[in-house]
mmCIF file of C-alpha atoms in Angstrom:
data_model
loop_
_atom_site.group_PDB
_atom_site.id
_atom_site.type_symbol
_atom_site.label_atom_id
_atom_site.label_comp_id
_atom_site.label_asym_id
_atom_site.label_seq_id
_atom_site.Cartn_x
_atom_site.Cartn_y
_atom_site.Cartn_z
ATOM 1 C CA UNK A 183 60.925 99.645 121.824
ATOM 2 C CA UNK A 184 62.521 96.189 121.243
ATOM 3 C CA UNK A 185 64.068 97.724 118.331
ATOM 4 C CA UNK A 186 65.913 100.441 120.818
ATOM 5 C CA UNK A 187 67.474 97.728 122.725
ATOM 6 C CA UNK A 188 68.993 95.903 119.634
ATOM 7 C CA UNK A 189 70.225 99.558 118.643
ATOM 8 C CA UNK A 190 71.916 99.925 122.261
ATOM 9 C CA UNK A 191 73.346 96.632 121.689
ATOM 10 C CA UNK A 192 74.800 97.163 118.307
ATOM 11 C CA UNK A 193 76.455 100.771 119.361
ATOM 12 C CA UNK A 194 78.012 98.388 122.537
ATOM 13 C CA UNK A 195 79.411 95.980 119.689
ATOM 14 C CA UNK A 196 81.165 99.011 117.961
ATOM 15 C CA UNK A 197 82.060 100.504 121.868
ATOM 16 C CA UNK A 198 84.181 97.330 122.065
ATOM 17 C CA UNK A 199 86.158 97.699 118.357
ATOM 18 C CA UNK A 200 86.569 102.096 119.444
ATOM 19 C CA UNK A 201 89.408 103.124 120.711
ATOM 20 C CA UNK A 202 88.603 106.325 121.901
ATOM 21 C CA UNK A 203 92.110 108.031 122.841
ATOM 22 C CA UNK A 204 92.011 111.151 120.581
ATOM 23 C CA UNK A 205 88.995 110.201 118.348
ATOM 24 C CA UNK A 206 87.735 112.207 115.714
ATOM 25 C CA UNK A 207 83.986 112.719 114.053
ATOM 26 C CA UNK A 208 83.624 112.996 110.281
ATOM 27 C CA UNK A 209 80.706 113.102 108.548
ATOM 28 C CA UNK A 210 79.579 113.714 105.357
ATOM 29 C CA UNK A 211 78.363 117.909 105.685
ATOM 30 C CA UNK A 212 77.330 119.969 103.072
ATOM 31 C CA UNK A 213 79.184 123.545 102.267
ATOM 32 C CA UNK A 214 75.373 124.957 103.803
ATOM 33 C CA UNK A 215 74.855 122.738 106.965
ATOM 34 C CA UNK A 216 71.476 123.787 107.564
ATOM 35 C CA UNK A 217 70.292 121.872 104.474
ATOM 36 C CA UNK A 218 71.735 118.405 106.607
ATOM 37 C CA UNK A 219 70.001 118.752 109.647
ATOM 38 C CA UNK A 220 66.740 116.940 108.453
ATOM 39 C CA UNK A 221 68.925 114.137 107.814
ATOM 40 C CA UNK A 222 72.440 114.176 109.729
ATOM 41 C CA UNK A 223 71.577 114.676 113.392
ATOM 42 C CA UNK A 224 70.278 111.404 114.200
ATOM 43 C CA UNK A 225 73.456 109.511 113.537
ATOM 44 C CA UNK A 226 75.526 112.350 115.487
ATOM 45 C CA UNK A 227 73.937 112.667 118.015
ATOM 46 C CA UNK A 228 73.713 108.937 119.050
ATOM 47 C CA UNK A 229 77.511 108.968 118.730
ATOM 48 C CA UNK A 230 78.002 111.875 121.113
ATOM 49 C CA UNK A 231 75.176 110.071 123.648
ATOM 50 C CA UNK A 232 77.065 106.968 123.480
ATOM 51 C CA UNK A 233 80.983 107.740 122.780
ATOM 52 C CA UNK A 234 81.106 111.514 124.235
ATOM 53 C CA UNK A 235 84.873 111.676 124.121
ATOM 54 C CA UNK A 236 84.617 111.327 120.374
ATOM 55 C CA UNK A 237 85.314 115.376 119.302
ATOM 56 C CA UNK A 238 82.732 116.794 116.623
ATOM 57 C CA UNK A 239 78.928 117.296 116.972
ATOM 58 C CA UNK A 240 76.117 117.278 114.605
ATOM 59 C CA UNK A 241 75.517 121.541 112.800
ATOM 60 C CA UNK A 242 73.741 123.514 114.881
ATOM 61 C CA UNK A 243 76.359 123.300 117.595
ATOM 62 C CA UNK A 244 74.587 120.844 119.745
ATOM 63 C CA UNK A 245 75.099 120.367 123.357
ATOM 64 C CA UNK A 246 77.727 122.831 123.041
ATOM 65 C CA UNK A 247 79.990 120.834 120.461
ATOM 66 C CA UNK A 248 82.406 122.257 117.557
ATOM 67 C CA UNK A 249 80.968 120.501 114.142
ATOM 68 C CA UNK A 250 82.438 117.219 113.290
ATOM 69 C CA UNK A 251 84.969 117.366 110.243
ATOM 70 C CA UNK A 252 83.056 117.649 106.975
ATOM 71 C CA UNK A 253 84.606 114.338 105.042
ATOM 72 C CA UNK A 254 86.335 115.426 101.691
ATOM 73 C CA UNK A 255 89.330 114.693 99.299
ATOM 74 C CA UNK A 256 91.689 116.392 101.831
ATOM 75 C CA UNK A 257 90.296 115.326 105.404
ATOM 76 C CA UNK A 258 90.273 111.858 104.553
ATOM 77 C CA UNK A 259 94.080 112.266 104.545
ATOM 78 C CA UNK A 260 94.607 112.844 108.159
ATOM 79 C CA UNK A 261 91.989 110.363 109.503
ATOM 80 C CA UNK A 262 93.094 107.506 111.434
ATOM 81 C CA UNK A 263 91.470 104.203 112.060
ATOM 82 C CA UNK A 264 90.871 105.672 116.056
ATOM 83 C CA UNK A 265 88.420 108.159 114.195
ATOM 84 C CA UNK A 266 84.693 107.729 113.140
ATOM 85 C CA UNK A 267 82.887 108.750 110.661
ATOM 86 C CA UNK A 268 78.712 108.864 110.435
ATOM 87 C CA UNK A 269 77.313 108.856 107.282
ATOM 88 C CA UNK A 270 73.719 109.332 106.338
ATOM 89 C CA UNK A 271 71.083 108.764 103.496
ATOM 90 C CA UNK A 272 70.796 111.635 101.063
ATOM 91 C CA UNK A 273 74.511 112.962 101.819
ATOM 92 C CA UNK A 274 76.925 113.299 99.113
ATOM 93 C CA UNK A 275 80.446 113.071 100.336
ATOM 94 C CA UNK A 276 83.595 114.163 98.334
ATOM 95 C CA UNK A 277 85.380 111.538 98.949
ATOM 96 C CA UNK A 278 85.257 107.577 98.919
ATOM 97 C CA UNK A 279 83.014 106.442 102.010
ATOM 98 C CA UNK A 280 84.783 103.221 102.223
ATOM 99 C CA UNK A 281 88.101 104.014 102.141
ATOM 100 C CA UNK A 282 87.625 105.931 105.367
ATOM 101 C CA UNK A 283 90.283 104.188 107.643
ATOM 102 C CA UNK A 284 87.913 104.410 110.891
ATOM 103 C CA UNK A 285 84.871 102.620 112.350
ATOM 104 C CA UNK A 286 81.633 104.108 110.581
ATOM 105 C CA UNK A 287 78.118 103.674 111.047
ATOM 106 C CA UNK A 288 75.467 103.838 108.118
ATOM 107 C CA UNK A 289 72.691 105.028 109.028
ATOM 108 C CA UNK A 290 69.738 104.245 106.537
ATOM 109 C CA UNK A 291 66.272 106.144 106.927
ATOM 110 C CA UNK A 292 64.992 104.690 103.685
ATOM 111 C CA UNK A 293 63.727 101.550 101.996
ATOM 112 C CA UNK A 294 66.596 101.350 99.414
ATOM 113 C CA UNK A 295 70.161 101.514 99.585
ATOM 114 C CA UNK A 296 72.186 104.609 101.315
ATOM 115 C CA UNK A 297 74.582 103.679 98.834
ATOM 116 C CA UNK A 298 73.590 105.107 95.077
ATOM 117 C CA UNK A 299 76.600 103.601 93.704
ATOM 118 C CA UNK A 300 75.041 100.098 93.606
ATOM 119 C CA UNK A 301 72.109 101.039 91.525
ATOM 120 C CA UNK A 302 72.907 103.695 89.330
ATOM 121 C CA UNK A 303 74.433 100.789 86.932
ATOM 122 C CA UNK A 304 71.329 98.960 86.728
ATOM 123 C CA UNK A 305 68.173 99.469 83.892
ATOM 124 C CA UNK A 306 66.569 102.897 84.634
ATOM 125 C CA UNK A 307 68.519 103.730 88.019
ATOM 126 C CA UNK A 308 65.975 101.106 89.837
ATOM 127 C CA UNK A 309 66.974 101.247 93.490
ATOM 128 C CA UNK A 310 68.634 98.252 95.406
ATOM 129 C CA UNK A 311 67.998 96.845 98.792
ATOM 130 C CA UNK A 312 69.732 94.930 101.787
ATOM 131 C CA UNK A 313 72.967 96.012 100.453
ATOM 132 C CA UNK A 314 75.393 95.801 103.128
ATOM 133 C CA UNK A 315 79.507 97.259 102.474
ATOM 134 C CA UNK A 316 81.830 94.144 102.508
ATOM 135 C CA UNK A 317 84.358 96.620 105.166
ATOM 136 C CA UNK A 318 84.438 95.267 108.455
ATOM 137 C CA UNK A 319 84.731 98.162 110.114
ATOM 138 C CA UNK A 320 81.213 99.265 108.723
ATOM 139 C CA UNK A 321 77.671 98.740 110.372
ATOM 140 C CA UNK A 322 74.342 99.739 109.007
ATOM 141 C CA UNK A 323 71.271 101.146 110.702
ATOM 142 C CA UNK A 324 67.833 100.922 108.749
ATOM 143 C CA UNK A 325 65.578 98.721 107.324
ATOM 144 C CA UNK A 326 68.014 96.363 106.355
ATOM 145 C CA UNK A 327 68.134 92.982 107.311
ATOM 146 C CA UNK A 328 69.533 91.957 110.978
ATOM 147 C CA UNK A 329 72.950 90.669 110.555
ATOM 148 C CA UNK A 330 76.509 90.636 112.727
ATOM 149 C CA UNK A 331 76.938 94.422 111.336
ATOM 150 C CA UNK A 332 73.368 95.616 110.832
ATOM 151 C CA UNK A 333 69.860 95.466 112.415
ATOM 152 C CA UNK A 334 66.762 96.571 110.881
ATOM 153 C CA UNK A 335 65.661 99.856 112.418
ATOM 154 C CA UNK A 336 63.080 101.956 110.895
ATOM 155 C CA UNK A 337 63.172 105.692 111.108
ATOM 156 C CA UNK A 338 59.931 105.823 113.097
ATOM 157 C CA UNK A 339 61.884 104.334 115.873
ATOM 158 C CA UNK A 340 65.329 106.769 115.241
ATOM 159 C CA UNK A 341 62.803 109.605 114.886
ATOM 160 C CA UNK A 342 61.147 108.771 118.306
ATOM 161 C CA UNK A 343 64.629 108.161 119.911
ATOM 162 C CA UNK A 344 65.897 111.548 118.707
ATOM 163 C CA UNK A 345 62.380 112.936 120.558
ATOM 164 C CA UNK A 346 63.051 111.138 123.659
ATOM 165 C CA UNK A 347 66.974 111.932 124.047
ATOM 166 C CA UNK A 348 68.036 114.463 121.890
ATOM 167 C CA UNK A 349 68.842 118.035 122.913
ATOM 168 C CA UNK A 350 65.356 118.852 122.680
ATOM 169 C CA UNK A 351 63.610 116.414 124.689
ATOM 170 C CA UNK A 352 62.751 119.030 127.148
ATOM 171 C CA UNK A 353 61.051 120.619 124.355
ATOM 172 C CA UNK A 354 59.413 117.510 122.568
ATOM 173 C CA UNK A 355 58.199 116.396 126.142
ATOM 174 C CA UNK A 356 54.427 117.377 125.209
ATOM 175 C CA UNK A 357 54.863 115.382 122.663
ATOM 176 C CA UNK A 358 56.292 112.146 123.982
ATOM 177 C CA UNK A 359 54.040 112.322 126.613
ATOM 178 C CA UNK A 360 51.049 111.562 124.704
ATOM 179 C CA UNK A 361 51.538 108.515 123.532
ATOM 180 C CA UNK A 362 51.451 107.421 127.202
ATOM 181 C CA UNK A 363 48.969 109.366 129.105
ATOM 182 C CA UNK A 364 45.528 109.269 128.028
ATOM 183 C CA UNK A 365 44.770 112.813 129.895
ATOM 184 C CA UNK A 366 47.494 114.059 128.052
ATOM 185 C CA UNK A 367 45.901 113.155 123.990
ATOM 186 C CA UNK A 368 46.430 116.414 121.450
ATOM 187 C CA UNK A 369 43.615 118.333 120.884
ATOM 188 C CA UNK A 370 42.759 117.984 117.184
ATOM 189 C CA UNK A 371 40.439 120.701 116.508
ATOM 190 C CA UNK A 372 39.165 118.198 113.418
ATOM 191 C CA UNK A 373 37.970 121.617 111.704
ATOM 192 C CA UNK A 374 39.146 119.966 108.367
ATOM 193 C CA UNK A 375 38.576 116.953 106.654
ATOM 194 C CA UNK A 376 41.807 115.757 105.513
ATOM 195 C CA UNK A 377 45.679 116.895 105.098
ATOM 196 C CA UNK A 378 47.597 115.106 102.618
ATOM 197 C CA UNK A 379 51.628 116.043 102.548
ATOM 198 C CA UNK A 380 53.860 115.019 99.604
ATOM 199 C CA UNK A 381 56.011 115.742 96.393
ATOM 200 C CA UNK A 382 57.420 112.090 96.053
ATOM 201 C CA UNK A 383 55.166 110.172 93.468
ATOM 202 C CA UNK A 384 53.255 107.278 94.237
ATOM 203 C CA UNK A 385 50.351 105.953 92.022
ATOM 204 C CA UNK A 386 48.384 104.726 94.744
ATOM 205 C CA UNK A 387 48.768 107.605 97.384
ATOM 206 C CA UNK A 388 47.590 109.968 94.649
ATOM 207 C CA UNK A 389 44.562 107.254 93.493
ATOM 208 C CA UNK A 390 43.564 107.706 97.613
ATOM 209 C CA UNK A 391 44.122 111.048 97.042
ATOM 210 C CA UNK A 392 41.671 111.537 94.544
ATOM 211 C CA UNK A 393 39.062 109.485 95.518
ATOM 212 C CA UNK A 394 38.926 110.676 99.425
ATOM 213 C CA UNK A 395 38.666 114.704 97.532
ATOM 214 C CA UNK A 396 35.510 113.003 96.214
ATOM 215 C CA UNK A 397 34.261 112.446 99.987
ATOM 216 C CA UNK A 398 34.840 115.896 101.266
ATOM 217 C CA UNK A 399 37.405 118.745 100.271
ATOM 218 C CA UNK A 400 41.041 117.646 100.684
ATOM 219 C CA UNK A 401 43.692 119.956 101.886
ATOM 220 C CA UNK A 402 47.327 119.161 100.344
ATOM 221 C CA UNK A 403 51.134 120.502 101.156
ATOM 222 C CA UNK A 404 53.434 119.813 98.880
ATOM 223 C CA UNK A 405 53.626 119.151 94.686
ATOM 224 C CA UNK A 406 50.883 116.132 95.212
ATOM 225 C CA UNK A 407 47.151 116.770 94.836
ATOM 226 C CA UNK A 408 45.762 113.590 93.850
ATOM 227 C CA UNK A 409 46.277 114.254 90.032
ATOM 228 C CA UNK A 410 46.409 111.426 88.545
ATOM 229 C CA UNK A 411 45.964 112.307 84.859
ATOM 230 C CA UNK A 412 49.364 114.168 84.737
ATOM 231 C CA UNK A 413 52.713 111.626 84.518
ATOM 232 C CA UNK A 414 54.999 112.298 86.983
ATOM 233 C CA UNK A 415 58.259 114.300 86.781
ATOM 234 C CA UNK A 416 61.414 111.483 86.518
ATOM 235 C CA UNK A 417 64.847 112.524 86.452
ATOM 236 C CA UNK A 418 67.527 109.036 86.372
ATOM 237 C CA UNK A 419 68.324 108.887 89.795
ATOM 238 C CA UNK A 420 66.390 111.317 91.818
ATOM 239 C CA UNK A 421 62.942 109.649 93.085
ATOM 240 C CA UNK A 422 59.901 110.547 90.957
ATOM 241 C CA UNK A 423 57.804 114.211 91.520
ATOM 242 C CA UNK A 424 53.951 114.405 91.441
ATOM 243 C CA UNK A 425 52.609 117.162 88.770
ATOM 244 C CA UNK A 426 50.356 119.355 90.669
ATOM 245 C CA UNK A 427 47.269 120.673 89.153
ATOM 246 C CA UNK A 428 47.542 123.798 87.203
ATOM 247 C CA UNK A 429 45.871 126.902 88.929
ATOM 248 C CA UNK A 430 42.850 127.485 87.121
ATOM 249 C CA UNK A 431 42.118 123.634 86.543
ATOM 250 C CA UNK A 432 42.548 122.493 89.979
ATOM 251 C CA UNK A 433 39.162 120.819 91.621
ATOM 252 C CA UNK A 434 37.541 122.813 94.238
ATOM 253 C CA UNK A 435 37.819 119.571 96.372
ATOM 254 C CA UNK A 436 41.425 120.091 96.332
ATOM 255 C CA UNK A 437 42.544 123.042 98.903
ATOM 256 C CA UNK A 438 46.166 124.649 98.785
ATOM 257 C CA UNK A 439 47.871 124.894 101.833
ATOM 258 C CA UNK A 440 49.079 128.573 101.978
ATOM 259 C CA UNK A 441 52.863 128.627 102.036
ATOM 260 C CA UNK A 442 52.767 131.107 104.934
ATOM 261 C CA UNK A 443 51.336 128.438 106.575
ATOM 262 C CA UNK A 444 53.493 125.944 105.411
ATOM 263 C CA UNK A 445 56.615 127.371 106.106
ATOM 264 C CA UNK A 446 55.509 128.050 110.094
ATOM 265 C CA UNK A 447 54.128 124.702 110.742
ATOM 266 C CA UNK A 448 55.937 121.486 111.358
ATOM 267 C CA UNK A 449 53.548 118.315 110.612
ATOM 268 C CA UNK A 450 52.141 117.575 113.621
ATOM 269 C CA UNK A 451 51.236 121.157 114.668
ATOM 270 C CA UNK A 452 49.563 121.604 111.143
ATOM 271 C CA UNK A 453 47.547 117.928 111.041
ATOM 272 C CA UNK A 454 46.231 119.016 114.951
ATOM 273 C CA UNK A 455 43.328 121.523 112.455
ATOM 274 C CA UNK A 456 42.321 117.962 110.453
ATOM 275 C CA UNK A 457 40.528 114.703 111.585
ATOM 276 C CA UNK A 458 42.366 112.663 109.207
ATOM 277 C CA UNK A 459 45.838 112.222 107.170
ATOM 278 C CA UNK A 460 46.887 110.430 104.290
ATOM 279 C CA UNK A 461 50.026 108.902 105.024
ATOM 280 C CA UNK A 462 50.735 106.139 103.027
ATOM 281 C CA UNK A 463 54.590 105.179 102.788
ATOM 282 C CA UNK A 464 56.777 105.032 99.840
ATOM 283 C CA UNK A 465 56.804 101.293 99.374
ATOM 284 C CA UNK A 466 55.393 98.387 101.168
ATOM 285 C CA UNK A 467 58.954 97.199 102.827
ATOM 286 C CA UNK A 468 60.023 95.227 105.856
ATOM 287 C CA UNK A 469 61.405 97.519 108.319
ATOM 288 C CA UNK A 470 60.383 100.652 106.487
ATOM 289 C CA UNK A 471 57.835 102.839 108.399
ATOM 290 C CA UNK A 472 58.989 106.579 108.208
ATOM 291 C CA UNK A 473 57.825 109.474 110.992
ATOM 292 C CA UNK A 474 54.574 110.038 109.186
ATOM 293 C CA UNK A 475 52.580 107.588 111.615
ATOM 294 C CA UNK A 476 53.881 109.143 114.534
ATOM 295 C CA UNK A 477 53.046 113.321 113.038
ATOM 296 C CA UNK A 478 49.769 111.946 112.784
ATOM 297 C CA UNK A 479 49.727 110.151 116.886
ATOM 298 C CA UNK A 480 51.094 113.413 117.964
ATOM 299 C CA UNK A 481 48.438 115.334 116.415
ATOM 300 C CA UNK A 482 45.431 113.447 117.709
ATOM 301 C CA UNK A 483 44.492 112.887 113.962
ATOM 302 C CA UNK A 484 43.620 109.711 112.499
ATOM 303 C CA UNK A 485 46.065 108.384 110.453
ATOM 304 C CA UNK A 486 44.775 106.440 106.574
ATOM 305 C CA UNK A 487 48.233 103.776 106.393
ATOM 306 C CA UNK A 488 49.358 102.084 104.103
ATOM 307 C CA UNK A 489 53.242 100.003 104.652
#
């Protein structure tokens, strides 16, 4: 909650370089929005919460807002430094980020750098950290260290603010609410054992996998099973995909979540049928901790951590 407070007080620093008279939102859309809204809404939204004069909302036409301008070769041209621009981890834009003439905010949900640029020169692709743009009319949200332009803020804590005051709080108020009111705790039926959800690779989530499948059967979403034998997938700058078990050599202990299933359930609603969940993070980083930890509070499950 702390963390909130420094982000009010960074967005209050950038209130004070905006000039709002006839500002503009760009950010950097995909052709098929739908495929941003995972990632794009946070950063959007907290500009039309904060700076609602700004024109241009996040896709999905929230709170009744055209989309902002989709940054490219050709918009870039008419921006002016009045504008903004809100750009986001795993966005490609079509056109040079930093030569956007307007105040932008990075906003960061990962460990390593929202910039790809500044690794994809170095041995393998290996990913780079704490890299903050030189621009002074830049500022970075994530888990990046504090500094006059930055402050570490993990996604947990963006993920929990979009709950609280996006344009579904009304509808995320079940949610919320049980992390305050005992009488209010999710009902987790605990009819399962254990729900592990992931594709990225990680040798020591699928290790835990495996060995907790040797406790009681495992239930699993996603390319990872806790097969370890198989190498992952690697392609140079894309991160690295588990190998899931072949159909007719998979373990009994392992149980496929039906993609019916899949498909209609969000985490927390499908972690409420399992007493615990593997949810170890991607690295062991200050200021990273992701929204898995709070799927698993919402869903009365207990949570196996690691980060």
């Amino acid at each position: 909650f702390f963390r909130c407070f420094e982000m009010h007080y960074l967005l209050c620093i950038i209130c004070l370089e905006l000039n709002i008279i006839s500002s503009c939102l760009y950010a950097c859309i995909h052709a098929e929005v739908q495929e941003d809204r995972h990632y794009s809404i946070y950063g959007i939204i907290l500009v039309n919460t904060f700076f609602p004069e700004i024109e241009g909302g996040a896709p999905g036409n929230y709170v009744g807002r055209d989309l902002a301008i989709r940054l490219n070769e050709e918009t870039i041209k008419d921006a002016t430094p009045n504008d903004f621009l809100v750009y986001h981890m795993h966005q490609h834009c079509d056109a040079e980020v930093l030569l956007f003439p307007g105040l932008q905010l990075h906003v960061n949900a990962e460990y390593y750098d929202v910039h790809p640029q500044n690794y994809m020169q170095n041995p393998e692709g290996l990913l780079t950290t704490n890299y903050i743009p030189p621009n002074e009319n830049v500022f970075v949200m994530g888990a990046h260290e504090d500094g006059p332009r930055s402050i570490r803020l993990p996604y947990a804590v963006m993920r929990w603010w979009i709950m609280v005051k996006g344009n579904q709080a009304e509808i995320n108020q079940e949610a919320v609410d049980c992390f305050f009111d005992h009488s209010k705790k999710p009902k987790n039926t605990g009819a399962n054992f254990l729900l592990y959800t992931n594709s990225h690779y990680i040798d020591y989530r699928e290790e835990a996998a495996l060995a907790l499948s040797k406790i009681k059967p495992i239930h699993v979403m996603g390319k990872c099973q806790g097969n370890t034998s198989a190498p992952p997938i690697v392609h140079r700058l894309q991160s690295p995909q588990c190998q899931p078990y072949e159909e007719k050599k998979r373990p009994p202990s392992v149980i496929v979540v039906s993609k019916e299933r899949e498909e209609r359930s969000n985490n927390y609603i499908a972690e409420r049928e399992f007493r615990f969940v593997l949810m170890m993070e991607n690295a062991n980083s200050p200021g990273y901790i992701s929204e898995k930890i709070l799927d698993a509070f919402m869903a009365g499950s207990i949570p196996i951590y690691y980060g």
